[in-house]
CSV table of C-alpha atoms and ligand atoms in Angstrom, one decimal:
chain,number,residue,atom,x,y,z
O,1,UNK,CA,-65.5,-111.5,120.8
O,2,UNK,CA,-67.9,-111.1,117.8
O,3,UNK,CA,-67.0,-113.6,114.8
O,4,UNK,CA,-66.7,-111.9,111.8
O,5,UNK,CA,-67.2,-114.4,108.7
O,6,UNK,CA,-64.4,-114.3,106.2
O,7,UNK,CA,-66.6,-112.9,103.3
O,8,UNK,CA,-67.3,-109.8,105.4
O,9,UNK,CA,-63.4,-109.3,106.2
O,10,UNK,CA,-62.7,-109.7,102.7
O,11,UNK,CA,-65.4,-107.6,101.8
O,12,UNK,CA,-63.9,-105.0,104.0
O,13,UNK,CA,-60.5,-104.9,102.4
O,14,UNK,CA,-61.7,-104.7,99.3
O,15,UNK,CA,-64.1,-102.0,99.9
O,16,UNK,CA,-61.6,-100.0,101.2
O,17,UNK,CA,-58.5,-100.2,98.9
O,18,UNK,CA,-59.7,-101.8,95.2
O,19,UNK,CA,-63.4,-99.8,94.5
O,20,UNK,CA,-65.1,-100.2,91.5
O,21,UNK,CA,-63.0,-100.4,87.9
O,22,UNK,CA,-65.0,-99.9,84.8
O,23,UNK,CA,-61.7,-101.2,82.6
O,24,UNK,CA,-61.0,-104.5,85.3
O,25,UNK,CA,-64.8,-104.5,85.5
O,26,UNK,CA,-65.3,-104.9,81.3
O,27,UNK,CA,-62.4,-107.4,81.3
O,28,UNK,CA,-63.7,-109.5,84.0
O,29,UNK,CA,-67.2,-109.2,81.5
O,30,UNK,CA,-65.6,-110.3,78.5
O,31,UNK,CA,-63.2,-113.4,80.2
O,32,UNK,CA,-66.7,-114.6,81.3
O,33,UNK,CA,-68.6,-114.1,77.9
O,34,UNK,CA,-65.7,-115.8,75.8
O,35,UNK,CA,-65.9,-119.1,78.5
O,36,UNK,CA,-62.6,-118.3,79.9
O,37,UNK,CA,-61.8,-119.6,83.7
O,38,UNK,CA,-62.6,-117.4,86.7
O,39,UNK,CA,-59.1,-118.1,88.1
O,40,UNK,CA,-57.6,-114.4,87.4
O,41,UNK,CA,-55.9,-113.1,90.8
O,42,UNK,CA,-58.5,-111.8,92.8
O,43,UNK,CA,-58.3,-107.8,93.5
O,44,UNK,CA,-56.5,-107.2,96.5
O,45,UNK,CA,-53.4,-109.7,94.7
O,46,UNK,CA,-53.9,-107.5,91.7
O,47,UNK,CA,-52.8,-104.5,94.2
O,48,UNK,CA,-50.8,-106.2,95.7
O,49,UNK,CA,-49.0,-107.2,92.4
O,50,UNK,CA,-49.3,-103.3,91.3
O,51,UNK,CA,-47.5,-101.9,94.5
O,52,UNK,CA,-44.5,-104.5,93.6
O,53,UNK,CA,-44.4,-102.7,90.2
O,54,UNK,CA,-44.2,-99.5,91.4
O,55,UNK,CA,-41.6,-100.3,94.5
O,56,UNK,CA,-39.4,-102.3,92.8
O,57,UNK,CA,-39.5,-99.5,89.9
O,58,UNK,CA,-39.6,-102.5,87.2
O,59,UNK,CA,-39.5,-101.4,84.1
O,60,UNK,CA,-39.7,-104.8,82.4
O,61,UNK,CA,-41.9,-107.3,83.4
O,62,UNK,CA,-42.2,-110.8,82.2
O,63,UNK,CA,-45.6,-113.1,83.1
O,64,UNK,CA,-46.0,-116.6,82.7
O,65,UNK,CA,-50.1,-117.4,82.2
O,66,UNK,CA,-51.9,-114.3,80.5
O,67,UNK,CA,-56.0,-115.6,80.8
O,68,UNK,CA,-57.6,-112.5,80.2
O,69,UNK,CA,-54.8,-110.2,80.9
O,70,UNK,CA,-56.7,-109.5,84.1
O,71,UNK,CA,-53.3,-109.2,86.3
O,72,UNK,CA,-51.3,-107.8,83.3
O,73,UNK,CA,-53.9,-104.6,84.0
O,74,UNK,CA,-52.9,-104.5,87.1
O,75,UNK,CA,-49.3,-104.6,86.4
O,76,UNK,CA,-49.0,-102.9,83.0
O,77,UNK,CA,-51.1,-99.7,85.0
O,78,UNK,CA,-48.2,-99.6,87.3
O,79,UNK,CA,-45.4,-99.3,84.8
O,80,UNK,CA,-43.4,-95.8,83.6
O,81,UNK,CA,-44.7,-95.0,80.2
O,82,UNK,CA,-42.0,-96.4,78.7
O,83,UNK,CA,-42.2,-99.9,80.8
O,84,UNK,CA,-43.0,-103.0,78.8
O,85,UNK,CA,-44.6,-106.0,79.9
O,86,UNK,CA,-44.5,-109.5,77.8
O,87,UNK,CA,-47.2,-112.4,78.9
O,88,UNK,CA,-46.8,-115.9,78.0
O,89,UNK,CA,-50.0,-117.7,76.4
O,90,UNK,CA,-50.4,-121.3,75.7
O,91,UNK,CA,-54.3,-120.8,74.5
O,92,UNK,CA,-54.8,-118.7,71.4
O,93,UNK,CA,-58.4,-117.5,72.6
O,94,UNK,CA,-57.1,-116.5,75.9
O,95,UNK,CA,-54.6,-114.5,74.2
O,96,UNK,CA,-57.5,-113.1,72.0
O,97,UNK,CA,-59.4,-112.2,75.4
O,98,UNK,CA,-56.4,-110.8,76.5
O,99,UNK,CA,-55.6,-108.3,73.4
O,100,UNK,CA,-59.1,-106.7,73.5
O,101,UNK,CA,-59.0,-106.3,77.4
O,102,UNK,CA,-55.8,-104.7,77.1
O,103,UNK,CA,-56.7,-102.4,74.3
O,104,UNK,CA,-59.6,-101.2,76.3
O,105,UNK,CA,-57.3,-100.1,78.5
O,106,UNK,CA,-55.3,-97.9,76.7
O,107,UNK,CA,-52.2,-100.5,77.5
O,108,UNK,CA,-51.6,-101.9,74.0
O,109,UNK,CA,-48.6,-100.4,73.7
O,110,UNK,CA,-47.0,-101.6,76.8
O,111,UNK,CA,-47.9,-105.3,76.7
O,112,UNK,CA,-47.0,-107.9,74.0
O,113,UNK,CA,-48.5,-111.4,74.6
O,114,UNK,CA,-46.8,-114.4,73.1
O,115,UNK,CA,-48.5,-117.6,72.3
O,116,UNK,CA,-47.2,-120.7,72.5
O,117,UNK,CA,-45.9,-123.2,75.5
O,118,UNK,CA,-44.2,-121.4,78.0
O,119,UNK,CA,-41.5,-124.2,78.0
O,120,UNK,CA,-40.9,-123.4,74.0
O,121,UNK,CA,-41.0,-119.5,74.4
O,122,UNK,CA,-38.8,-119.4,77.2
O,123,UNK,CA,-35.3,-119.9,76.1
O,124,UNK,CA,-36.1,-117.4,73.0
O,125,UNK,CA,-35.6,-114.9,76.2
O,126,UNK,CA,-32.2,-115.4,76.9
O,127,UNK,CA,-31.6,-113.4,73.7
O,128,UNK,CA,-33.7,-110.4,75.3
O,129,UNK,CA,-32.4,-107.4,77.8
O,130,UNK,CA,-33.0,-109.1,81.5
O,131,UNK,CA,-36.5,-108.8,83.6
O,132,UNK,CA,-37.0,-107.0,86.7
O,133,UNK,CA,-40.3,-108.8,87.5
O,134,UNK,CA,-41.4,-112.4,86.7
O,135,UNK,CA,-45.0,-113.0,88.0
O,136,UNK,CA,-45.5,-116.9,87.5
O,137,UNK,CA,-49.1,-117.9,87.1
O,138,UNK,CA,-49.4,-120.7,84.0
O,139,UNK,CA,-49.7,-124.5,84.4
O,140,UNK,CA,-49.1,-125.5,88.3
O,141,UNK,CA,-46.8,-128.8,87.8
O,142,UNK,CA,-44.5,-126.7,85.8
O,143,UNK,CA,-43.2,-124.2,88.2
O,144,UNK,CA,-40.0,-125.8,89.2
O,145,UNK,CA,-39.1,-125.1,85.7
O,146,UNK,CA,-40.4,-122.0,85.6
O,147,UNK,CA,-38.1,-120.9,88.5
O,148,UNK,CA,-35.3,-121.8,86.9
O,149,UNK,CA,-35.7,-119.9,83.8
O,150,UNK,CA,-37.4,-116.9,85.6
O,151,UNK,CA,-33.6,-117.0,87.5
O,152,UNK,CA,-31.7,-117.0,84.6
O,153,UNK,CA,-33.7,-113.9,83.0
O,154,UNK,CA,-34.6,-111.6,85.9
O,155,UNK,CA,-31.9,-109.2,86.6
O,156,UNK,CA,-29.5,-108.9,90.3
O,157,UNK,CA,-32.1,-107.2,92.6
O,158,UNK,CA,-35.1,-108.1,90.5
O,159,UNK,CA,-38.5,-109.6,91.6
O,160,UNK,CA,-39.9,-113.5,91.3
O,161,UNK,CA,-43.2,-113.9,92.0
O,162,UNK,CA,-45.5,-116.9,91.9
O,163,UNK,CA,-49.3,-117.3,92.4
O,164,UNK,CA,-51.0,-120.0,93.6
O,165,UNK,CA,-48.1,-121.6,95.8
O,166,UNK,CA,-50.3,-122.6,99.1
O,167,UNK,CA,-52.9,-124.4,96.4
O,168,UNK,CA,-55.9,-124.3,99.4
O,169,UNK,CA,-54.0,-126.0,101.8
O,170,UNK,CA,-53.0,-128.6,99.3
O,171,UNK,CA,-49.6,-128.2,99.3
O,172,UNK,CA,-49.6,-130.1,102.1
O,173,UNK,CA,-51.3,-132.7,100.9
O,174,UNK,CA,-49.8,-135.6,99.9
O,175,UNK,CA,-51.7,-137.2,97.5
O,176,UNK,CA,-52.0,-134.1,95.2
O,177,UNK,CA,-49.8,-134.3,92.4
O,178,UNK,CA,-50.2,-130.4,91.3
O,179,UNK,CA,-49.9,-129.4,95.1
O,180,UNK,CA,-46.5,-131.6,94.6
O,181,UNK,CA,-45.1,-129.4,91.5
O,182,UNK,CA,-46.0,-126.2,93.8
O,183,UNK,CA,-44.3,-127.5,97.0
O,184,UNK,CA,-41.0,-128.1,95.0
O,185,UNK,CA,-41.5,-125.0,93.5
O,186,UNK,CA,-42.1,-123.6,96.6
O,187,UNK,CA,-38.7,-125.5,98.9
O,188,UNK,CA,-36.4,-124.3,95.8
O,189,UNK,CA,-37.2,-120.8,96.0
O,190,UNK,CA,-36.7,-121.1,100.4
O,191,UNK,CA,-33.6,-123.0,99.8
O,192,UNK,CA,-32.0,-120.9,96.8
O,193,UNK,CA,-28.9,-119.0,98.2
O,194,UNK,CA,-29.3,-116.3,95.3
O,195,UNK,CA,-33.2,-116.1,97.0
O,196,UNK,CA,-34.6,-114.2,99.4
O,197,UNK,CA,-38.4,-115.5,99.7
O,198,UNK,CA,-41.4,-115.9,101.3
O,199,UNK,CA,-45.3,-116.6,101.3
O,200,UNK,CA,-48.2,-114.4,101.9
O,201,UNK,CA,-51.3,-116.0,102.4
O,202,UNK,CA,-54.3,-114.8,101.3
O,203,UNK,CA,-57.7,-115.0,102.2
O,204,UNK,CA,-59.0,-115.3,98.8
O,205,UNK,CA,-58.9,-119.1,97.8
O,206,UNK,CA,-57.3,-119.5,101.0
O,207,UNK,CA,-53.6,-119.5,98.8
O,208,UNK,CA,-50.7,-117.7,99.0
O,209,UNK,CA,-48.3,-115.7,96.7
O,210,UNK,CA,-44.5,-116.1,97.1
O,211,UNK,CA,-42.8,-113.3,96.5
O,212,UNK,CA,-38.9,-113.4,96.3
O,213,UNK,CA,-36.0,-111.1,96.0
O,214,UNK,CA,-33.2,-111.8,93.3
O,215,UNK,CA,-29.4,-111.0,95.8
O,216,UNK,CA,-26.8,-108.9,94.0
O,217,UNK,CA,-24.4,-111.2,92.4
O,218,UNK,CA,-21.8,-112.7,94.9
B,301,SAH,N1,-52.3,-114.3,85.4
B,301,SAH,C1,-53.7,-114.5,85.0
B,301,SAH,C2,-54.2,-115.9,85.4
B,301,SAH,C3,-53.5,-117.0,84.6
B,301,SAH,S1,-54.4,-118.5,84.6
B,301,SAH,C4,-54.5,-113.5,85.9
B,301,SAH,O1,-54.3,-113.5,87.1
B,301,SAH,O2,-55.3,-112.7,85.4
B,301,SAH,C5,-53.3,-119.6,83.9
B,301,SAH,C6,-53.1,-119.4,82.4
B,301,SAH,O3,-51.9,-120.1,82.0
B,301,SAH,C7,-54.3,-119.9,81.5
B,301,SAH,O4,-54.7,-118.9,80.6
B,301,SAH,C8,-53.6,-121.0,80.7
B,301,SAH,O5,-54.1,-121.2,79.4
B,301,SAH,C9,-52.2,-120.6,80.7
B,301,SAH,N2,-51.3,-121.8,80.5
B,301,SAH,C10,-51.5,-123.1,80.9
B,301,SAH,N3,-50.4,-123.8,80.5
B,301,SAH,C11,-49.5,-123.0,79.9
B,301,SAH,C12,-48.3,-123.2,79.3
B,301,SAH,N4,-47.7,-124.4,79.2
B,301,SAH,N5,-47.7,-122.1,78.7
B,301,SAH,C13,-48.3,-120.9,78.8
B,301,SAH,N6,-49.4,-120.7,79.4
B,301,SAH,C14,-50.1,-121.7,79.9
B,302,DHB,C1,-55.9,-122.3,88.8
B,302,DHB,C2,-54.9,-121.6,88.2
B,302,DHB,C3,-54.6,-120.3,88.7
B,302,DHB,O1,-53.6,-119.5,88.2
B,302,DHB,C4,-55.4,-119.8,89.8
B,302,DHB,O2,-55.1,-118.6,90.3
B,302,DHB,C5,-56.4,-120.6,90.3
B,302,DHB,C6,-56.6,-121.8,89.8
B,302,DHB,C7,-56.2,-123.7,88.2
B,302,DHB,O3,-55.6,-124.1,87.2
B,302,DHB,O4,-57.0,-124.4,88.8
B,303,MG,MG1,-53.1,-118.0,89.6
């Protein structure tokens, strides 16, 4: 059988199913030219994160970790009109990033980014209408907690999603304190009666997304 490396498979997917973007394509630009991270979700998780949207009809979407509002595109694209997204931000230039890249895209209207510790902004939601979506992508040792508060403010039915949960591999790993947080994160959401999850890995990074469904109350 012919080996086929994994850039030329990835390559493949993409090319097929996430072409060329002049909005993603200027954001990307301007995350690099203001020294922000490369660590955005890579394309095919940005579809991925779209067709969620658009199945699960969301209409409100919470995210935890906004960068350069790279996957709040993605989402925020996939929304009704009258849909709303709000992205968490601990760094103030991120945020900054964020605004313009969203602007560009005509989706200023739909998606309000927060500042501030995730932690700290968090409870001010339990005074909001309930999510559908909450896409977790900030700080890796926190996401135990951010499960439990994406549980108390996603609605019956709604989505909890969380990038970054295989970690390379590391979650395996022992000795990897952030790969820890991330396994936790990860056995709470497979053990949570009110939960029904699971992992896709992904190619890119070699990680995984966990995506779970929120059961009708009992
Ligand atoms: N979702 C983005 C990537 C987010 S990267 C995308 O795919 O395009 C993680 C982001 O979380 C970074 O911008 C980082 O500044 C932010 N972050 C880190 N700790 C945080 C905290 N405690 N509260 C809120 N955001 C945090
Ligand atoms: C890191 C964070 C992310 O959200 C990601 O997708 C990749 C890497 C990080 O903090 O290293
Ligand atoms: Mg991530």
């Amino acid at each position: 059988m012919a080996e086929h490396g994994m850039d030329q498979i990835d390559a493949y997917i993409r090319d097929l199913f996430v072409p060329a973007d002049p909005v993603l394509d200027a954001a990307l630009h301007d995350m690099k030219a203001g020294g922000l991270p490369t660590i955005q979700v890579p394309p095919e998780l940005g579809r991925l994160l779209a067709i969620l949207v658009r199945t699960s009809g969301a209409q409100r979407i919470l995210e935890i970790g906004t960068l350069g509002g790279y996957s709040a595109i993605w989402m925020a694209r996939a929304l009704p009109p009258d849909g709303h997204l709000l992205s968490l931000e601990l760094d103030p230039h991120h945020a900054d990033v964020a605004r313009g890249n969203l602007a560009r895209a005509g989706l200023a209207e739909r998606v309000e980014i927060r500042v501030g510790a995730a932690l700290e902004l968090l409870p001010t939601l339990l005074a909001e209408p309930p999510f559908d979506m909450v896409f977790i992508d900030a700080d890796k040792p926190s996401y135990p907690q951010y499960l439990d508060w994406a549980l108390r403010l996603v609605r019956p039915r709604g989505l909890i999603v969380g990038d970054n949960t295989l970690r390379g591999g590391a979650v395996l790993d022992p000795a990897d304190d952030g790969a820890r947080a991330i396994d936790r994160f990860n056995r709470a959401a497979a053990a949570n009666p009110r939960l029904d999850a699971i992992i896709l890995p992904n190619r890119s990074g070699n990680d995984g997304m966990l995506i779970a469904v929120v059961r009708e109350a009992a």
